[in-house]
Coordinates of N, CA and C in Angstrom, one line a residue:
G1 N -20.9 -16.0 -4.3 CA -22.3 -16.5 -3.4 C -21.2 -17.4 -1.9
L2 N -22.1 -17.8 -1.2 CA -21.8 -18.5 -0.2 C -21.1 -19.9 -0.8
K3 N -20.1 -20.1 0.0 CA -19.0 -21.9 -0.8 C -18.2 -22.7 0.5
H4 N -19.2 -23.3 0.4 CA -18.5 -24.6 2.0 C -17.1 -25.0 1.3
K5 N -16.7 -24.9 2.5 CA -15.0 -24.6 2.9 C -14.4 -25.8 2.0
C6 N -15.0 -26.8 1.4 CA -14.9 -28.2 0.7 C -14.2 -27.5 -1.2
F7 N -14.6 -26.3 -1.0 CA -15.5 -25.8 -2.8 C -14.2 -26.0 -3.4
E8 N -13.5 -25.1 -3.2 CA -11.9 -25.4 -3.7 C -11.2 -26.5 -4.3
E9 N -11.4 -27.2 -2.9 CA -10.4 -28.6 -3.4 C -11.5 -29.4 -4.5
C10 N -12.4 -29.3 -3.8 CA -13.6 -30.4 -4.8 C -13.4 -29.7 -6.5
L11 N -13.6 -28.6 -6.6 CA -13.5 -28.4 -7.9 C -12.2 -28.4 -8.7
D12 N -11.4 -27.6 -7.9 CA -9.6 -28.4 -8.1 C -9.5 -30.2 -9.0
H13 N -10.1 -30.8 -8.4 CA -10.3 -32.1 -8.9 C -11.1 -32.4 -9.9
L14 N -12.1 -31.5 -10.2 CA -13.0 -32.0 -11.1 C -12.7 -31.2 -12.8
V15 N -11.8 -29.9 -12.6 CA -11.2 -29.2 -13.2 C -9.9 -29.7 -13.8
A16 N -9.3 -30.9 -12.6 CA -8.3 -31.7 -12.7 C -8.7 -32.9 -14.0
G17 N -10.1 -33.4 -13.8 CA -10.3 -34.3 -14.3 C -10.6 -35.6 -13.8
N18 N -10.4 -35.2 -12.2 CA -10.8 -36.5 -11.2 C -11.8 -36.4 -11.1
H19 N -12.6 -37.3 -10.1 CA -14.2 -37.7 -9.4 C -13.6 -37.4 -8.4
P20 N -14.4 -36.2 -7.6 CA -14.1 -36.5 -6.1 C -15.5 -37.3 -5.7
W21 N -15.1 -38.0 -4.7 CA -15.8 -38.6 -4.0 C -16.1 -37.8 -2.3
V22 N -17.3 -37.1 -2.3 CA -17.4 -36.0 -0.9 C -17.7 -37.2 0.2
Y23 N -16.9 -37.1 1.7 CA -17.6 -38.1 2.3 C -17.7 -37.5 3.8
G24 N -18.8 -37.9 4.6 CA -18.7 -37.4 5.8 C -20.1 -37.5 6.8
P25 N -20.3 -37.1 7.7 CA -21.5 -36.8 8.6 C -22.7 -36.2 7.4
S26 N -24.0 -37.2 8.4 CA -25.5 -36.2 7.2 C -25.4 -34.9 7.6
G27 N -25.9 -33.7 6.8 CA -26.0 -32.6 7.2 C -25.1 -31.8 6.8
T28 N -23.9 -31.8 6.3 CA -22.6 -31.1 5.9 C -22.7 -30.5 4.8
G29 N -23.9 -30.9 3.8 CA -24.6 -29.9 2.4 C -23.2 -30.4 1.1
K30 N -23.5 -32.0 1.6 CA -22.9 -32.7 0.7 C -23.4 -32.7 -1.1
T31 N -24.7 -32.7 -0.9 CA -25.3 -32.5 -2.1 C -25.7 -31.2 -2.9
S32 N -26.1 -30.4 -1.8 CA -25.9 -28.9 -2.1 C -24.4 -28.0 -2.7
L33 N -23.1 -28.8 -2.2 CA -22.3 -28.5 -2.7 C -21.9 -29.1 -4.3
A34 N -22.5 -30.1 -4.6 CA -22.3 -30.2 -6.0 C -23.5 -29.9 -6.7
A35 N -24.2 -29.7 -6.4 CA -25.0 -27.8 -7.5 C -24.3 -27.2 -6.9
Q36 N -23.6 -26.6 -6.1 CA -22.1 -25.7 -6.7 C -22.0 -25.9 -7.0
L37 N -20.6 -26.4 -7.6 CA -19.7 -26.9 -8.7 C -20.1 -27.0 -9.9
A38 N -21.5 -27.3 -10.2 CA -22.1 -27.5 -11.3 C -21.8 -25.6 -11.9
D39 N -22.5 -24.9 -11.3 CA -22.9 -23.7 -11.2 C -21.7 -22.9 -11.6
A40 N -20.6 -23.2 -10.8 CA -19.3 -22.7 -11.1 C -18.6 -22.9 -12.1
L41 N -18.9 -24.8 -12.9 CA -18.2 -24.8 -13.8 C -19.4 -24.6 -15.4
G42 N -20.4 -24.1 -14.8 CA -21.1 -23.6 -16.1 C -21.7 -25.0 -17.1
V43 N -22.1 -25.7 -16.1 CA -23.2 -26.9 -16.6 C -24.1 -27.4 -16.2
R44 N -24.6 -28.3 -16.7 CA -26.6 -28.2 -15.9 C -25.7 -29.2 -14.9
Y45 N -26.9 -29.9 -13.9 CA -26.5 -30.5 -13.1 C -27.7 -32.0 -13.0
A46 N -27.2 -32.9 -12.5 CA -28.3 -34.0 -12.1 C -27.6 -35.0 -11.2
G47 N -28.7 -36.0 -10.8 CA -28.1 -37.4 -10.3 C -28.9 -38.0 -9.2
I48 N -28.4 -39.3 -9.1 CA -29.1 -40.4 -8.7 C -28.6 -40.7 -6.9
S49 N -29.5 -41.5 -6.6 CA -29.2 -41.8 -5.3 C -29.4 -43.2 -5.2
A50 N -28.0 -43.8 -5.1 CA -28.0 -45.6 -5.2 C -28.9 -46.1 -4.1
S51 N -28.8 -47.1 -4.7 CA -29.5 -48.0 -3.5 C -29.4 -49.8 -3.5
P52 N -29.2 -50.7 -2.6 CA -29.0 -51.7 -2.6 C -29.9 -52.4 -4.0
G53 N -30.6 -52.6 -4.8 CA -31.7 -52.9 -5.3 C -31.8 -52.2 -6.6
M54 N -31.0 -51.1 -7.0 CA -31.5 -50.5 -8.5 C -30.2 -51.4 -9.2
S55 N -31.1 -51.0 -10.6 CA -30.7 -51.8 -11.5 C -29.3 -50.9 -12.7
G56 N -28.1 -51.6 -12.8 CA -27.8 -51.1 -13.8 C -28.3 -50.4 -15.2
A57 N -29.2 -50.9 -15.3 CA -30.1 -49.4 -16.2 C -29.7 -48.0 -16.0
E58 N -30.0 -48.0 -15.1 CA -29.6 -46.7 -14.4 C -28.2 -45.6 -15.2
F59 N -27.4 -46.8 -16.1 CA -26.3 -46.4 -15.7 C -25.6 -46.5 -17.7
E60 N -27.2 -47.7 -18.0 CA -26.0 -48.4 -19.0 C -27.6 -48.1 -20.4
G61 N -28.5 -47.7 -19.8 CA -29.8 -47.6 -20.6 C -31.0 -49.0 -20.2
W62 N -32.2 -48.3 -20.9 CA -32.5 -49.5 -21.1 C -33.3 -50.0 -22.5
L63 N -33.3 -51.4 -22.5 CA -33.7 -52.2 -23.6 C -35.1 -52.5 -23.7
L64 N -35.6 -51.9 -24.0 CA -37.4 -51.6 -23.7 C -38.2 -52.1 -25.3
P65 N -39.1 -53.0 -25.8 CA -39.9 -53.3 -26.9 C -41.1 -51.7 -27.0
T66 N -40.2 -51.1 -26.9 CA -41.2 -49.7 -28.0 C -41.0 -49.0 -29.1
G67 N -40.4 -50.2 -29.9 CA -40.3 -50.2 -31.7 C -41.9 -51.0 -32.1
A68 N -41.5 -50.4 -33.8 CA -42.7 -51.2 -34.6 C -42.3 -52.6 -33.7
G69 N -43.9 -52.5 -34.5 CA -43.9 -54.3 -33.8 C -43.5 -55.0 -32.8
G70 N -43.2 -54.0 -31.5 CA -42.5 -54.3 -30.6 C -41.3 -54.6 -30.1
Q71 N -40.9 -54.2 -31.6 CA -39.0 -54.3 -31.5 C -38.5 -53.5 -30.1
F72 N -37.7 -54.2 -30.0 CA -36.8 -54.0 -29.0 C -36.1 -52.4 -29.5
E73 N -35.8 -51.1 -28.3 CA -34.7 -50.3 -28.6 C -34.4 -49.6 -26.9
H74 N -33.2 -49.3 -27.8 CA -32.4 -49.0 -26.7 C -33.2 -47.3 -26.1
I75 N -33.3 -47.7 -24.2 CA -33.9 -45.9 -23.9 C -32.6 -45.2 -22.9
E76 N -32.5 -44.3 -23.5 CA -30.9 -43.2 -23.1 C -31.3 -43.6 -21.2
S77 N -30.5 -43.4 -20.6 CA -30.5 -42.8 -19.1 C -30.0 -41.5 -19.2
I78 N -30.5 -40.8 -17.6 CA -29.7 -39.4 -17.9 C -28.6 -39.4 -17.4
F79 N -27.6 -40.2 -17.4 CA -26.4 -40.9 -16.6 C -25.6 -40.9 -17.9
L80 N -25.9 -41.1 -19.4 CA -25.7 -41.5 -20.3 C -25.5 -40.5 -21.5
D81 N -26.7 -39.8 -20.9 CA -26.5 -38.6 -21.8 C -25.7 -37.2 -21.1
F82 N -25.6 -37.8 -19.5 CA -24.7 -36.3 -19.3 C -23.6 -36.6 -19.2
V83 N -22.5 -38.2 -19.9 CA -21.6 -38.4 -20.4 C -21.0 -38.3 -21.3
E84 N -22.5 -38.3 -22.5 CA -21.3 -37.8 -23.6 C -22.1 -36.2 -24.3
N85 N -22.9 -35.5 -23.6 CA -22.9 -34.2 -23.8 C -23.0 -33.7 -22.4
G86 N -22.6 -33.9 -21.2 CA -22.0 -32.7 -20.5 C -22.6 -32.7 -19.2
G87 N -22.1 -31.9 -18.3 CA -22.8 -32.0 -17.4 C -22.2 -32.2 -16.3
L88 N -22.7 -32.0 -15.1 CA -22.3 -32.6 -13.7 C -23.1 -33.6 -13.3
F89 N -22.6 -35.1 -12.9 CA -24.0 -36.0 -12.5 C -23.2 -36.1 -10.8
L90 N -23.8 -35.9 -10.0 CA -23.5 -37.2 -8.6 C -24.1 -38.1 -8.1
I91 N -23.4 -39.2 -8.5 CA -24.3 -40.3 -7.3 C -24.1 -40.6 -6.1
D92 N -25.4 -39.9 -5.4 CA -25.5 -39.9 -4.0 C -25.3 -41.0 -3.4
E93 N -25.1 -41.3 -1.9 CA -25.4 -42.5 -1.2 C -24.0 -43.6 -2.3
I94 N -23.7 -43.0 -3.1 CA -22.6 -44.4 -4.0 C -22.4 -45.9 -3.0
A95 N -22.0 -45.5 -1.4 CA -21.7 -47.1 -1.0 C -23.1 -48.2 -1.0
N96 N -24.0 -47.5 -1.5 CA -25.5 -48.4 -1.7 C -25.7 -49.2 -3.0
L97 N -24.1 -49.0 -4.0 CA -24.1 -49.6 -5.4 C -24.5 -51.3 -4.8
P98 N -24.7 -51.9 -5.2 CA -24.9 -53.2 -5.5 C -23.5 -53.8 -6.5
A99 N -22.7 -54.7 -6.2 CA -21.9 -55.6 -7.4 C -21.8 -55.1 -8.6
D100 N -22.5 -56.1 -9.2 CA -22.6 -55.6 -10.5 C -23.5 -54.3 -10.9
V101 N -23.6 -53.5 -10.2 CA -24.2 -52.2 -10.6 C -22.5 -51.5 -10.4
A102 N -22.2 -51.8 -9.7 CA -20.6 -51.1 -9.8 C -19.7 -51.4 -10.6
S103 N -19.4 -52.7 -10.9 CA -18.5 -53.3 -12.0 C -19.4 -52.5 -13.0
K104 N -20.3 -51.9 -13.8 CA -20.7 -51.4 -15.1 C -20.5 -49.7 -14.9
L105 N -20.6 -49.2 -13.8 CA -20.0 -47.9 -13.3 C -18.7 -47.8 -13.9
N106 N -17.7 -48.7 -12.9 CA -16.6 -48.1 -13.5 C -16.4 -48.5 -14.4
M107 N -17.0 -49.8 -15.6 CA -16.0 -49.5 -17.2 C -16.9 -48.7 -17.9
L108 N -17.7 -47.6 -17.4 CA -17.8 -46.0 -18.0 C -17.1 -45.1 -17.5
I109 N -16.5 -45.3 -16.3 CA -15.7 -44.4 -16.4 C -14.4 -44.2 -16.5
A110 N -13.8 -45.8 -16.7 CA -12.4 -46.7 -16.5 C -11.4 -45.0 -17.2
Q111 N -11.9 -45.7 -18.8 CA -11.1 -44.3 -20.1 C -11.7 -43.3 -20.3
R112 N -13.3 -43.1 -19.3 CA -13.7 -42.0 -20.7 C -14.2 -42.7 -21.7
K113 N -14.4 -43.4 -22.1 CA -14.8 -44.5 -23.4 C -15.8 -46.2 -22.8
A114 N -16.2 -46.2 -23.2 CA -16.9 -47.5 -23.2 C -17.8 -48.2 -24.1
W115 N -18.5 -49.7 -23.8 CA -19.4 -50.1 -25.2 C -20.1 -50.3 -24.4
I116 N -21.5 -50.0 -24.9 CA -23.2 -50.5 -24.4 C -23.5 -51.5 -25.4
S117 N -23.6 -52.6 -25.3 CA -24.0 -53.8 -26.2 C -25.5 -53.5 -26.4
K118 N -26.0 -52.9 -25.9 CA -27.3 -53.0 -26.2 C -28.1 -52.1 -26.9
R119 N -26.7 -51.1 -27.2 CA -27.2 -49.6 -27.8 C -26.6 -50.1 -29.2
F120 N -27.4 -50.6 -30.1 CA -27.4 -51.4 -31.2 C -26.6 -51.0 -32.3
K121 N -27.8 -49.4 -32.6 CA -26.7 -48.7 -33.3 C -25.9 -47.7 -33.1
N122 N -25.5 -47.6 -31.9 CA -24.3 -47.0 -31.8 C -23.6 -46.9 -30.4
P123 N -23.3 -48.5 -29.8 CA -22.8 -49.0 -29.1 C -21.3 -48.9 -28.4
E124 N -20.8 -47.8 -29.1 CA -19.3 -46.6 -28.0 C -20.1 -45.4 -27.7
V125 N -19.5 -45.3 -26.3 CA -19.7 -44.2 -25.4 C -18.3 -43.5 -25.6
I126 N -18.2 -42.2 -25.4 CA -17.4 -41.6 -25.8 C -17.5 -40.5 -24.7
A127 N -16.5 -40.3 -23.6 CA -17.2 -38.8 -22.6 C -17.0 -37.6 -22.8
C128 N -17.4 -36.8 -23.1 CA -18.0 -35.1 -23.8 C -16.5 -34.7 -22.2
K129 N -16.4 -33.5 -23.0 CA -15.0 -33.0 -22.0 C -15.8 -32.3 -20.9
K130 N -17.1 -31.7 -21.3 CA -17.4 -31.2 -20.5 C -18.6 -32.1 -19.3
F131 N -18.4 -33.4 -19.1 CA -18.1 -34.0 -18.4 C -17.9 -34.4 -16.9
Y132 N -19.0 -34.5 -15.8 CA -18.0 -34.4 -14.2 C -18.3 -35.4 -13.7
L133 N -17.5 -36.2 -13.2 CA -18.6 -37.1 -12.2 C -18.2 -36.9 -10.6
M134 N -19.7 -36.9 -9.3 CA -19.2 -36.6 -8.5 C -19.3 -37.8 -7.6
A135 N -19.1 -38.4 -7.0 CA -19.9 -39.3 -5.8 C -20.1 -38.4 -4.5
A136 N -21.1 -39.0 -3.6 CA -21.0 -38.4 -2.4 C -22.0 -39.5 -0.9
D137 N -21.3 -39.9 0.1 CA -21.6 -40.6 1.3 C -21.8 -40.5 2.0
N138 N -22.0 -40.8 2.7 CA -21.7 -41.1 5.0 C -20.5 -41.7 4.9
T139 N -19.9 -42.8 3.9 CA -18.9 -43.3 4.6 C -17.7 -43.7 3.0
S140 N -16.9 -44.0 3.2 CA -15.4 -43.9 1.6 C -15.7 -45.4 1.4
G141 N -17.1 -45.9 1.2 CA -17.0 -46.9 0.6 C -15.9 -48.2 1.1
R142 N -15.7 -48.3 2.2 CA -15.0 -49.9 2.7 C -15.4 -50.0 3.9
G143 N -17.4 -50.2 3.4 CA -18.0 -51.3 4.1 C -18.7 -49.8 5.5
G144 N -19.3 -50.7 6.2 CA -20.6 -49.9 6.9 C -19.9 -49.6 8.4
D145 N -20.5 -49.0 9.1 CA -20.1 -48.4 10.3 C -21.2 -48.4 11.5
R146 N -21.4 -48.5 12.7 CA -22.6 -48.8 13.3 C -24.2 -47.9 13.6
R147 N -23.4 -46.6 12.7 CA -24.1 -45.4 12.3 C -24.8 -45.7 10.7
F148 N -24.3 -46.5 9.8 CA -24.4 -46.8 8.0 C -24.8 -47.9 7.7
V149 N -25.1 -48.5 7.1 CA -25.5 -49.9 6.7 C -25.4 -49.8 5.2
R150 N -23.6 -49.8 5.0 CA -23.6 -49.6 3.7 C -22.7 -50.8 3.0
Q151 N -22.8 -51.1 1.7 CA -21.4 -52.1 0.7 C -20.4 -52.1 1.4
Q152 N -19.1 -52.7 1.0 CA -18.3 -52.5 1.1 C -17.9 -52.5 -0.3
Q153 N -17.8 -51.3 -0.7 CA -17.3 -51.5 -2.9 C -15.3 -51.7 -3.2
D154 N -15.8 -52.7 -4.5 CA -14.6 -53.0 -4.4 C -13.5 -51.7 -5.2
S155 N -12.3 -52.0 -5.1 CA -11.1 -51.3 -5.0 C -11.1 -51.0 -6.0
A156 N -11.7 -51.3 -7.2 CA -11.6 -51.3 -9.0 C -12.3 -50.1 -8.6
L157 N -13.9 -49.9 -8.2 CA -14.4 -48.7 -8.1 C -13.8 -48.1 -7.4
R158 N -13.2 -48.0 -6.1 CA -12.9 -46.9 -5.0 C -11.5 -46.2 -5.7
N159 N -10.6 -46.5 -6.6 CA -9.2 -46.2 -6.9 C -9.9 -45.1 -8.1
R160 N -11.2 -45.3 -9.3 CA -11.6 -44.4 -9.5 C -11.9 -42.1 -9.1
F161 N -11.8 -42.3 -8.2 CA -12.5 -41.5 -7.2 C -11.1 -40.8 -6.6
S162 N -11.4 -39.4 -6.3 CA -10.4 -38.7 -5.4 C -11.2 -38.5 -3.6
Y163 N -10.6 -38.8 -3.1 CA -11.5 -38.5 -1.4 C -11.3 -37.3 -0.9
V164 N -12.6 -36.4 -0.8 CA -12.6 -35.4 0.0 C -13.4 -35.4 1.5
R165 N -12.9 -35.2 2.4 CA -13.6 -35.8 3.6 C -14.5 -33.9 4.2
V166 N -15.6 -34.3 4.1 CA -16.7 -33.4 4.8 C -16.8 -33.0 5.9
G167 N -16.5 -32.1 6.6 CA -16.7 -31.9 8.0 C -18.1 -31.1 8.1
Y168 N -19.1 -30.9 9.6 CA -19.6 -29.5 9.4 C -19.1 -28.2 9.2
D169 N -19.5 -27.3 8.6 CA -18.8 -26.0 8.6 C -19.7 -24.7 9.0
R170 N -19.1 -24.7 9.6 CA -19.7 -23.5 10.7 C -19.6 -22.2 10.5
D171 N -18.4 -22.0 9.2 CA -18.4 -20.6 8.7 C -20.2 -20.4 7.9
M172 N -20.5 -21.6 7.3 CA -21.3 -21.2 6.5 C -22.9 -21.4 7.0
E173 N -22.5 -22.0 8.1 CA -24.0 -22.3 9.6 C -24.2 -20.9 9.7
S174 N -23.1 -20.2 10.1 CA -23.1 -18.7 10.4 C -23.6 -17.5 9.4
A175 N -23.2 -17.9 8.1 CA -24.1 -17.3 7.2 C -25.2 -17.2 6.7
L176 N -25.2 -18.9 6.9 CA -27.2 -18.9 6.7 C -28.3 -18.4 7.9
F177 N -27.9 -18.9 8.8 CA -28.6 -18.8 10.6 C -28.2 -18.0 11.2
G178 N -26.7 -17.2 11.4 CA -26.5 -15.9 12.3 C -26.9 -14.9 12.7
D179 N -28.2 -14.8 12.1 CA -29.2 -14.0 12.7 C -30.2 -14.7 13.8
D180 N -30.0 -15.7 14.2 CA -30.3 -16.5 15.2 C -29.9 -17.1 15.6
K181 N -28.9 -15.9 17.0 CA -27.5 -16.8 17.4 C -27.9 -17.9 18.4
A182 N -29.2 -17.9 19.2 CA -29.5 -18.1 20.3 C -29.5 -19.9 20.0
L183 N -30.3 -19.8 18.9 CA -30.8 -21.1 18.4 C -29.6 -21.5 18.3
L184 N -28.4 -21.3 16.9 CA -27.5 -21.8 16.5 C -26.3 -22.0 17.7
G185 N -26.2 -21.3 18.6 CA -25.6 -21.9 19.9 C -25.8 -23.0 20.3
R186 N -27.3 -22.9 20.0 CA -27.8 -24.7 21.5 C -27.5 -25.7 20.3
V187 N -27.5 -25.3 18.7 CA -27.0 -26.5 18.4 C -26.4 -26.6 18.1
W188 N -25.2 -26.3 18.2 CA -23.3 -26.3 18.1 C -23.4 -27.1 19.5
A189 N -23.4 -26.7 20.5 CA -23.5 -27.0 21.9 C -23.7 -28.5 22.0
L190 N -25.1 -28.8 21.2 CA -25.7 -30.0 21.5 C -25.1 -31.0 20.0
R191 N -24.5 -30.6 19.4 CA -23.6 -31.3 18.5 C -22.2 -31.9 19.3
E192 N -22.1 -30.9 20.1 CA -20.5 -31.2 20.9 C -20.8 -32.5 21.3
K193 N -22.4 -32.4 22.1 CA -22.4 -33.2 23.6 C -22.4 -34.1 22.9
A194 N -23.2 -34.4 21.3 CA -23.7 -35.4 21.3 C -22.3 -36.1 20.3
A195 N -21.3 -35.7 19.6 CA -19.9 -36.2 19.4 C -18.7 -36.4 20.7
K196 N -19.3 -35.6 21.8 CA -18.6 -36.6 22.9 C -18.8 -37.4 23.8
A197 N -20.6 -37.4 23.8 CA -21.1 -39.3 24.1 C -21.0 -40.4 22.9
K198 N -20.5 -39.9 22.0 CA -20.2 -41.2 21.2 C -21.8 -41.5 20.4
L199 N -22.2 -40.5 20.7 CA -23.9 -41.2 19.7 C -24.1 -41.4 18.4
D200 N -24.7 -42.3 18.5 CA -25.1 -42.4 16.6 C -26.0 -41.0 15.8
E201 N -27.1 -40.4 16.7 CA -27.5 -39.2 15.9 C -26.5 -38.3 15.9
E202 N -26.9 -37.6 14.4 CA -26.4 -36.5 13.8 C -26.8 -35.3 13.8
V203 N -25.8 -34.4 13.7 CA -26.3 -32.9 14.7 C -26.0 -32.0 13.0
G204 N -27.1 -31.9 12.0 CA -26.4 -31.2 10.9 C -27.0 -30.3 10.8
L205 N -27.1 -29.5 9.1 CA -27.5 -28.4 8.9 C -29.1 -28.3 8.7
R206 N -29.7 -29.8 8.7 CA -31.2 -29.7 9.0 C -31.6 -29.5 10.3
Q207 N -30.9 -29.9 11.7 CA -31.3 -29.8 12.7 C -30.5 -28.1 13.3
I208 N -30.4 -27.5 12.1 CA -30.7 -26.1 12.7 C -31.6 -25.4 11.9
Q209 N -31.9 -25.8 10.3 CA -32.3 -25.5 9.5 C -34.1 -25.6 9.8
Q210 N -34.5 -26.8 10.5 CA -36.2 -26.7 10.5 C -36.5 -25.9 12.0
P211 N -35.6 -25.9 12.8 CA -35.8 -25.0 14.3 C -35.9 -23.8 13.2
Y212 N -35.1 -22.9 12.6 CA -35.0 -22.2 12.1 C -36.5 -21.4 11.2
V213 N -36.2 -22.5 10.5 CA -37.6 -22.1 9.3 C -38.9 -21.8 10.8
L214 N -39.0 -22.4 11.6 CA -39.9 -22.5 12.5 C -40.5 -21.5 13.5
R215 N -39.1 -20.6 13.5 CA -39.1 -19.4 14.6 C -39.2 -18.6 14.0
K216 N -39.1 -18.8 12.7 CA -39.5 -17.7 11.1 C -40.8 -17.0 10.9
T217 N -41.3 -18.7 11.0 CA -42.3 -18.7 10.4 C -43.9 -18.3 11.5
H218 N -43.8 -19.3 13.0 CA -44.6 -18.9 13.8 C -44.0 -18.4 15.4
G219 N -42.9 -17.4 15.1 CA -42.4 -16.6 16.3 C -41.6 -17.3 17.4
K220 N -40.5 -16.6 18.3 CA -39.3 -16.9 18.5 C -40.1 -17.4 20.2
D221 N -41.3 -16.9 20.3 CA -42.1 -17.2 22.0 C -43.0 -18.7 22.0
R222 N -43.2 -18.8 20.4 CA -43.7 -19.6 20.6 C -43.2 -21.1 20.3
W223 N -41.8 -20.8 19.8 CA -40.8 -22.2 18.9 C -39.7 -21.1 20.0
N224 N -39.4 -21.6 21.4 CA -38.2 -20.9 21.6 C -37.3 -21.9 21.6
V225 N -36.3 -21.6 22.3 CA -34.8 -22.4 21.6 C -35.0 -24.5 22.5
D226 N -35.6 -24.1 23.7 CA -35.9 -25.8 24.3 C -36.7 -26.5 23.7
R227 N -37.5 -25.7 22.7 CA -39.4 -27.0 22.4 C -38.1 -27.0 21.2
C228 N -37.4 -26.1 20.3 CA -36.8 -26.3 18.9 C -35.6 -27.7 19.3
I229 N -35.1 -28.0 20.4 CA -33.7 -28.6 20.8 C -34.8 -29.8 20.6
D230 N -36.1 -29.8 21.7 CA -36.8 -31.4 22.0 C -37.5 -31.8 20.5
S231 N -37.7 -31.0 19.7 CA -38.2 -30.9 18.3 C -37.2 -31.2 17.6
V232 N -36.1 -31.1 17.4 CA -34.8 -32.3 16.5 C -34.4 -33.0 17.3
T233 N -34.6 -33.5 18.5 CA -34.2 -35.0 19.1 C -35.1 -36.0 19.6
A234 N -36.0 -35.5 18.9 CA -37.8 -36.0 19.2 C -37.6 -37.9 19.0
G235 N -36.7 -38.1 17.8 CA -36.3 -39.0 17.6 C -35.4 -40.0 18.3
W236 N -34.5 -39.4 19.5 CA -33.4 -39.8 20.2 C -34.1 -40.9 21.1
S237 N -33.5 -41.6 21.2 CA -33.4 -42.8 22.4 C -33.6 -42.0 23.5
D238 N -34.2 -42.0 24.7 CA -34.2 -41.7 26.4 C -32.9 -42.0 26.6
D239 N -31.9 -42.6 26.6 CA -30.7 -42.9 26.7 C -29.9 -41.5 26.3
D240 N -30.1 -41.9 24.5 CA -29.3 -40.9 24.3 C -29.5 -39.3 25.0
R241 N -30.4 -39.2 24.6 CA -31.3 -37.9 25.7 C -30.6 -37.4 26.7
A242 N -30.7 -38.4 27.5 CA -30.0 -37.9 28.4 C -28.4 -38.1 28.7
K243 N -27.7 -38.1 27.9 CA -26.1 -38.7 27.7 C -26.3 -37.2 27.3
V244 N -27.1 -36.0 26.4 CA -26.6 -34.8 26.6 C -26.8 -34.2 27.1
G245 N -27.3 -34.1 28.4 CA -28.3 -33.4 29.6 C -29.6 -33.1 29.1
L246 N -30.5 -33.9 27.8 CA -31.9 -33.5 28.2 C -33.1 -34.3 28.6
R247 N -33.9 -33.5 29.4 CA -34.9 -34.2 29.8 C -35.3 -35.5 29.3
V248 N -35.8 -36.1 30.1 CA -36.2 -37.5 29.6 C -38.1 -37.8 30.0
G249 N -38.7 -38.2 29.4 CA -40.0 -38.9 29.7 C -40.9 -37.7 29.2

């Protein structure tokens, strides 16, 4: 099937036992790439989107009073299930991880072995040979920029990963949406203008897919290319729209 241009590089890392951290602009297909890699490896796929307020229990599991008489028991996380039983697990938006949660993750992936003290009956965690870990973010974990608010991750965690820069893939976009060359050409031109003007706005797969579906569903006369471009840039500031030659007001 259709593969992202970074597919082979990521697959090489995973087969070699490395953990690829794919990073790049929004709408470059990072999360769909992970699902595609899981299929290639013949394993199940799951993931989580990190947030500044998330708990380390998402990785270690929970200690809850679910036993007889309110006795506390360890409730397994999906992540631990994948670690021990195999599968490809994606941590999306990984640069959002709070420092204490990042340290727990670091412990779990350091040597493919760890101890979870709250799991009383079997505290030792040993990673299955078919466990694959992947991360995705708009940044490489070294802090945010003018477009993305992110935490700066400790080098101890970052060094567990192999970085793969993901950019826009015109070959993949052509394969998916090439039957609407008028729309595709205009979106590509918009992307180039936005990059040249150094705008904070991203013009990725979503900015092609959404108008593409509208034109397929409602017709190209009703949703002409000008209307589509107005739609995908509707949330932009007047100043940004003017910089790429779009009408304002």
